[in-house]
PDB file of C-alpha atoms in Angstrom:
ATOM      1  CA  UNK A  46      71.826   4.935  78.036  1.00  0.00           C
ATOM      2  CA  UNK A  47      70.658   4.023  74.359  1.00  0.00           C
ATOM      3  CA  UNK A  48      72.116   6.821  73.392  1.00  0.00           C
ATOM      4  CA  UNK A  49      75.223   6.105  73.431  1.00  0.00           C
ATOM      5  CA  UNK A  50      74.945   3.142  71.812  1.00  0.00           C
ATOM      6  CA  UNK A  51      75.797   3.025  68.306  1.00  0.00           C
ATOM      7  CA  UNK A  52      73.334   2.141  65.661  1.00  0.00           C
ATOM      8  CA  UNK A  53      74.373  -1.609  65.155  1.00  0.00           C
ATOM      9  CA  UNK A  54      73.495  -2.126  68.917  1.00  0.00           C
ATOM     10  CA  UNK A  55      70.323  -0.499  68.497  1.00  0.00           C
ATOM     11  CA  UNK A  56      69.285  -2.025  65.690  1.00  0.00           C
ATOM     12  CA  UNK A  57      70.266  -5.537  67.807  1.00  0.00           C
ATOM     13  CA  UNK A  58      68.140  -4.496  70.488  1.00  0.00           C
ATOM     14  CA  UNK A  59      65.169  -3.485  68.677  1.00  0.00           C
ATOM     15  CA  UNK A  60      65.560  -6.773  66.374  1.00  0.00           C
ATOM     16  CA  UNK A  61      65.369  -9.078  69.919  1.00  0.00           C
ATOM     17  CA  UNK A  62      62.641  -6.996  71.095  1.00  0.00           C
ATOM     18  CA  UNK A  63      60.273  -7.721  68.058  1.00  0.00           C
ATOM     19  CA  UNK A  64      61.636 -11.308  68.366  1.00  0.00           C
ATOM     20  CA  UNK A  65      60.192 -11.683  71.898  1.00  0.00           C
ATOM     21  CA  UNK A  66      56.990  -9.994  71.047  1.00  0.00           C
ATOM     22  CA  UNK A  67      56.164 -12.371  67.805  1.00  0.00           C
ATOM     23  CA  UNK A  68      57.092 -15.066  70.165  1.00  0.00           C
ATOM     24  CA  UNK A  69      54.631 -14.399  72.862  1.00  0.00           C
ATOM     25  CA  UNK A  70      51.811 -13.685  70.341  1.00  0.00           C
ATOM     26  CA  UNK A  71      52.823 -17.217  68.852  1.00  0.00           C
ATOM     27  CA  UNK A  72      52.491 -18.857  72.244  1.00  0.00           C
ATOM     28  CA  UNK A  73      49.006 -17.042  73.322  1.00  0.00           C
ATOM     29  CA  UNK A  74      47.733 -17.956  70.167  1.00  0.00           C
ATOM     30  CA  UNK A  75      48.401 -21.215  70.126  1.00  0.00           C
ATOM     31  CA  UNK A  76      46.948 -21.741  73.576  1.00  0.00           C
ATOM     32  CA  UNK A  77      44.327 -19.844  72.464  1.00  0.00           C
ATOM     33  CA  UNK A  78      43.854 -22.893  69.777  1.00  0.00           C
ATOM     34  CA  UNK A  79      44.423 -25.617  71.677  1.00  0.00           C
ATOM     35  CA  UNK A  80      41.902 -24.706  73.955  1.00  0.00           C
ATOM     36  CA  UNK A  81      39.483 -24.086  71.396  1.00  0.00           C
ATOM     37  CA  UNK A  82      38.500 -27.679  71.097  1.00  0.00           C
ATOM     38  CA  UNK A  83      38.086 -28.390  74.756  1.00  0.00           C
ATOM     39  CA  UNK A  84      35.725 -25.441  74.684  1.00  0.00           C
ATOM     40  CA  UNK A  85      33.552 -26.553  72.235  1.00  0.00           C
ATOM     41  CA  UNK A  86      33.216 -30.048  73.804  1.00  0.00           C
ATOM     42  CA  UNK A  87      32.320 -28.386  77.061  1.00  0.00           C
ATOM     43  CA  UNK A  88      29.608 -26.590  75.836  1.00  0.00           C
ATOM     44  CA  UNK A  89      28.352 -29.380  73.838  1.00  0.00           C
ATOM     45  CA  UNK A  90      27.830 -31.673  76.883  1.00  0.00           C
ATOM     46  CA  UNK A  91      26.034 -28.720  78.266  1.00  0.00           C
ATOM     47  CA  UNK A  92      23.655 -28.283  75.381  1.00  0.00           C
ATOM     48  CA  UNK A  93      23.493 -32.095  75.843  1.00  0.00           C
ATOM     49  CA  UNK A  94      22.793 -31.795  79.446  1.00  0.00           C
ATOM     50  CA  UNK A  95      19.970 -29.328  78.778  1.00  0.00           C
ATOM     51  CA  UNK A  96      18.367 -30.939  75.945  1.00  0.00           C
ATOM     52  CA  UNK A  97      17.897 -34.384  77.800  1.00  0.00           C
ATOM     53  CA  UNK A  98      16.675 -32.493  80.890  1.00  0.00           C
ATOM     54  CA  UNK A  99      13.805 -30.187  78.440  1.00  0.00           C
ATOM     55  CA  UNK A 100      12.969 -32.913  76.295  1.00  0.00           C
ATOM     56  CA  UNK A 101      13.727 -36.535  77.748  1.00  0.00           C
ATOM     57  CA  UNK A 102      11.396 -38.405  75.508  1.00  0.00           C
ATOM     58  CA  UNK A 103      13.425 -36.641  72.390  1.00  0.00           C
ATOM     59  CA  UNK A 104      16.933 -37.018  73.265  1.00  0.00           C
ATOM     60  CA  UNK A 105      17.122 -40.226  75.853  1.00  0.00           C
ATOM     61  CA  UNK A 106      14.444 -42.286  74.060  1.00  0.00           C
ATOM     62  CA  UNK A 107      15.469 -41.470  70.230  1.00  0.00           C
ATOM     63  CA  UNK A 108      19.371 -41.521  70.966  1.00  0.00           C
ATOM     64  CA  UNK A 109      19.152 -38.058  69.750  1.00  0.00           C
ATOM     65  CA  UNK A 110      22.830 -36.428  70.231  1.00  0.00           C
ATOM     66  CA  UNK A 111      25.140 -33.217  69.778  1.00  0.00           C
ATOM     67  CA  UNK A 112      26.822 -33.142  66.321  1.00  0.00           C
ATOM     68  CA  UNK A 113      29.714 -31.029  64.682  1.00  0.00           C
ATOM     69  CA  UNK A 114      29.588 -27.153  65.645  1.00  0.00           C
ATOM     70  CA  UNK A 115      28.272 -25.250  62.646  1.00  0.00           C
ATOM     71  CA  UNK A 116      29.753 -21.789  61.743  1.00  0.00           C
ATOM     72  CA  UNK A 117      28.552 -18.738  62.958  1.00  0.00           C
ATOM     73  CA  UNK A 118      29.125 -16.219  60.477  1.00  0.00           C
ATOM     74  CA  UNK A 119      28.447 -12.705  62.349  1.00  0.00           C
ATOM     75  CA  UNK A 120      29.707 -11.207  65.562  1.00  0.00           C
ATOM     76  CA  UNK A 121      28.000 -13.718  68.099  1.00  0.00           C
ATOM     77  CA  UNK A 122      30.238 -15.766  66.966  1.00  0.00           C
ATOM     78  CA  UNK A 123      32.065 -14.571  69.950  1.00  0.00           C
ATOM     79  CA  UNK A 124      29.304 -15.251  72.590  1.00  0.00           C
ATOM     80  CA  UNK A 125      27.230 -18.327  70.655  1.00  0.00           C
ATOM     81  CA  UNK A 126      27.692 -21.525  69.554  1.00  0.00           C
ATOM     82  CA  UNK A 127      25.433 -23.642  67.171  1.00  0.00           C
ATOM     83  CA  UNK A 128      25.517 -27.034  67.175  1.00  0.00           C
ATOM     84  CA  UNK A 129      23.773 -29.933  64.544  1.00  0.00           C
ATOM     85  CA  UNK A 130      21.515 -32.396  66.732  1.00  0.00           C
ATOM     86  CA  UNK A 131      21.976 -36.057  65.229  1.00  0.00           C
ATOM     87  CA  UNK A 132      20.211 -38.957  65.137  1.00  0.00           C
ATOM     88  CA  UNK A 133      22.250 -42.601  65.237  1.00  0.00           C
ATOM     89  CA  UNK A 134      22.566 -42.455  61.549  1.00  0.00           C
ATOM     90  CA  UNK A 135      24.564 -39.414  62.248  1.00  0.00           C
ATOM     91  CA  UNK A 136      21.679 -37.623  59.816  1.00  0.00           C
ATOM     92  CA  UNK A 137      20.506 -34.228  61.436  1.00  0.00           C
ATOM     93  CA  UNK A 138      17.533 -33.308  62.839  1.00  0.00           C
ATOM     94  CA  UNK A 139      17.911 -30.126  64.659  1.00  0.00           C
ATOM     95  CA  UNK A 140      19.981 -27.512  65.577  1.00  0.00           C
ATOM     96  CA  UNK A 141      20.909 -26.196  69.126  1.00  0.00           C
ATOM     97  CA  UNK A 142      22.442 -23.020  70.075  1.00  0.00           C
ATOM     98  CA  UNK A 143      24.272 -21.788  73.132  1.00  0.00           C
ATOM     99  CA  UNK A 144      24.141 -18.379  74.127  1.00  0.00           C
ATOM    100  CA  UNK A 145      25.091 -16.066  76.460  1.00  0.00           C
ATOM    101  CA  UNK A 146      22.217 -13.894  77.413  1.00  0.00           C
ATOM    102  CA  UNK A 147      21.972 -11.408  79.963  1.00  0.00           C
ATOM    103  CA  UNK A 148      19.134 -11.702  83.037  1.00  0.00           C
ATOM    104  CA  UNK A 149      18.351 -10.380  85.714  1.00  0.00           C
ATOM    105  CA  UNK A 150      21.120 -12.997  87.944  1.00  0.00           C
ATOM    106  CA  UNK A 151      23.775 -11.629  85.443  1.00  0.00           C
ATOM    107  CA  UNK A 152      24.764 -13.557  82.233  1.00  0.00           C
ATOM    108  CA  UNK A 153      23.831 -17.275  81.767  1.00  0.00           C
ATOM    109  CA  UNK A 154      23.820 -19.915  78.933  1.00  0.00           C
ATOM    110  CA  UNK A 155      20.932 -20.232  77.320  1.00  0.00           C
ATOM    111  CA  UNK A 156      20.313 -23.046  75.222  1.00  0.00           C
ATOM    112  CA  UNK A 157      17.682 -22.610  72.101  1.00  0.00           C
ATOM    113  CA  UNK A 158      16.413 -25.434  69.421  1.00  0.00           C
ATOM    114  CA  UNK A 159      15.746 -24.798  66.107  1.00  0.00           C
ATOM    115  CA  UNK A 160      13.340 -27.330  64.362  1.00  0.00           C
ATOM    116  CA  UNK A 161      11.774 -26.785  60.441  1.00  0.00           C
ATOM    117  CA  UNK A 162       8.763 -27.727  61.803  1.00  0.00           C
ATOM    118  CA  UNK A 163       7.952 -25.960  65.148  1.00  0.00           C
ATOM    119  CA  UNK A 164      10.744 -23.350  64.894  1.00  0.00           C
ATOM    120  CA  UNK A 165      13.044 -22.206  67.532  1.00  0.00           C
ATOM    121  CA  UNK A 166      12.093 -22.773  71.380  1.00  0.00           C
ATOM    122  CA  UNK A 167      13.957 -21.698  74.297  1.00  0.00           C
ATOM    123  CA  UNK A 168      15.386 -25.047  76.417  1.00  0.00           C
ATOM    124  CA  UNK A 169      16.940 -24.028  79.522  1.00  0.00           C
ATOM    125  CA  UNK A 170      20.075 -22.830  81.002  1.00  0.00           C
ATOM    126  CA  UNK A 171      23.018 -24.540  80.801  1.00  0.00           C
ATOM    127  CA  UNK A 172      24.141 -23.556  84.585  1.00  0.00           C
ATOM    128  CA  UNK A 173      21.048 -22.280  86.585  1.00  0.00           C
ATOM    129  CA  UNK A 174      19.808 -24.449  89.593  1.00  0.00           C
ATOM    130  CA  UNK A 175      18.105 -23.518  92.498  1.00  0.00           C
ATOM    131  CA  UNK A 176      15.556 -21.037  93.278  1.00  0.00           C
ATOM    132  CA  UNK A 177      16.767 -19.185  90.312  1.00  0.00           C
ATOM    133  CA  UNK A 178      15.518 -21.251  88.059  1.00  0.00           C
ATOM    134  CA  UNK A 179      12.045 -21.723  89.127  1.00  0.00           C
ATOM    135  CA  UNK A 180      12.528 -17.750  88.727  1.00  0.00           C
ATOM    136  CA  UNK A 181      12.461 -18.949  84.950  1.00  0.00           C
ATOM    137  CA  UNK A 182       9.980 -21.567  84.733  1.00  0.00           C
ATOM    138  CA  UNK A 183       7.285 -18.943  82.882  1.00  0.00           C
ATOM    139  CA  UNK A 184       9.280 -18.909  80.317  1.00  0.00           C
ATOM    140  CA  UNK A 185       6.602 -17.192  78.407  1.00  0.00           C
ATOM    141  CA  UNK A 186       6.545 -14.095  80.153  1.00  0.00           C
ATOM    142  CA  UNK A 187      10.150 -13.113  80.277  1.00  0.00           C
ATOM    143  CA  UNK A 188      10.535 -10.264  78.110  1.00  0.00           C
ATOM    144  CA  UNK A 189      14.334 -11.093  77.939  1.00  0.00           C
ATOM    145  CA  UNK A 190      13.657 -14.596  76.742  1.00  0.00           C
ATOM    146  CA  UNK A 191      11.110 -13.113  73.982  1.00  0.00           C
ATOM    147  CA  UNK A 192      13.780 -10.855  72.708  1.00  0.00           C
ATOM    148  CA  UNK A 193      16.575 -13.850  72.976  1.00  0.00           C
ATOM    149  CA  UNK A 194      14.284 -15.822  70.895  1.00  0.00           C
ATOM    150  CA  UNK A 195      14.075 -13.489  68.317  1.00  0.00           C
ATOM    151  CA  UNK A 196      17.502 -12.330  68.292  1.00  0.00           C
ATOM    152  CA  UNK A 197      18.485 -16.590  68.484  1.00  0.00           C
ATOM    153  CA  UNK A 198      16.467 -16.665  64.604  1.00  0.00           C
ATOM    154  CA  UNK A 199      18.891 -14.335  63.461  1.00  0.00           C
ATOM    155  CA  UNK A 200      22.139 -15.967  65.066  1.00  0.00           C
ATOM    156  CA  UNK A 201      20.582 -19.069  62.655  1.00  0.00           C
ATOM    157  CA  UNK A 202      20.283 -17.352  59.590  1.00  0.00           C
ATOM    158  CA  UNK A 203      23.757 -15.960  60.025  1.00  0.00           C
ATOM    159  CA  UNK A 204      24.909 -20.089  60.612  1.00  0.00           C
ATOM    160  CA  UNK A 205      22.859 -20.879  57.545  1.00  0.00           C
ATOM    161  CA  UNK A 206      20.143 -23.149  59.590  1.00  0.00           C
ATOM    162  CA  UNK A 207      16.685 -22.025  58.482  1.00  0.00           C
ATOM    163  CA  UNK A 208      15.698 -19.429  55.672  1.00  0.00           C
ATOM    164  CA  UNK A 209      14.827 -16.183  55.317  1.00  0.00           C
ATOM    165  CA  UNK A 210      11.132 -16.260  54.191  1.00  0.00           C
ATOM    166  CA  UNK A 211      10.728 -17.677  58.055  1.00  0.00           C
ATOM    167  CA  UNK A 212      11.149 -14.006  59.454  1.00  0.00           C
ATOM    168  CA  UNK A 213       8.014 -12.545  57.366  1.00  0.00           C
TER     169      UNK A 213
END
């Protein structure tokens, strides 16, 4: 059929084509930002959630709260998000990061604090209840919280929080 069409049609067809395809990328990517935001937030109140749960003298007693988000600058970008912890001075005091990490129930959010002093601790999970979770409770003898631990100082660095003389 196209070929018969002279090149003026062709060239009409191909132009609303390209039109329609620019115009759908437009559209997914601005969905894509909108819900950016409303992501964040979500995960914040989960890092929230998880903080006040692991450390309710800290967070409920101190007024200790999720900040801004603080840029990840390497690939787990895609997976993590670091967050500053604030006081009610809005000064920060630590920094919390949410991760996906797989386990043996599949992936789950894992929630990690960095502090200068004491250095990064694992918190919790953002979505495990149940008899999964006291699965976790020996937190110490995971092997695949060890190795998140390790690989959550690096995800850090990359955001800036902490410095490099800490790995040594």
């Amino acid at each position: 059929m196209l070929d018969n069409l002279d090149n003026k049609t062709k060239l009409k067809t191909f132009i609303i084509f390209t039109a329609i395809l620019i115009l759908m990328t437009l559209i997914l990517s601005g969905f894509t930002l909108l819900a950016r935001k409303n992501w964040n937030n979500r995960l914040a109140e989960n890092v929230e959630v998880v903080l006040q749960t692991s450390r309710p003298d800290e967070f409920n007693d101190k007024g200790l709260m999720v900040g801004k988000v603080v840029k990840i600058n390497s690939t787990a970008a895609v997976s993590s998000n670091v967050y500053e912890i604030v006081n009610q001075n809005n000064t920060v005091e630590n920094y919390a990061l949410i991760t996906r990490i797989t386990t043996y129930y599949g992936p789950q959010a894992a929630v990690f604090l960095f502090n200068d002093d004491k250095g990064i601790s694992f918190e919790g999970f953002a979505c495990l209840k149940s008899r999964v979770l006291k699965q976790f409770e020996n937190k110490e003898s995971d092997i695949i919280l060890n190795y998140w631990t390790k690989n959550a100082e690096k995800i850090f660095l990359s955001a800036g929080v902490g410095r490099e003389d800490e790995n040594e």
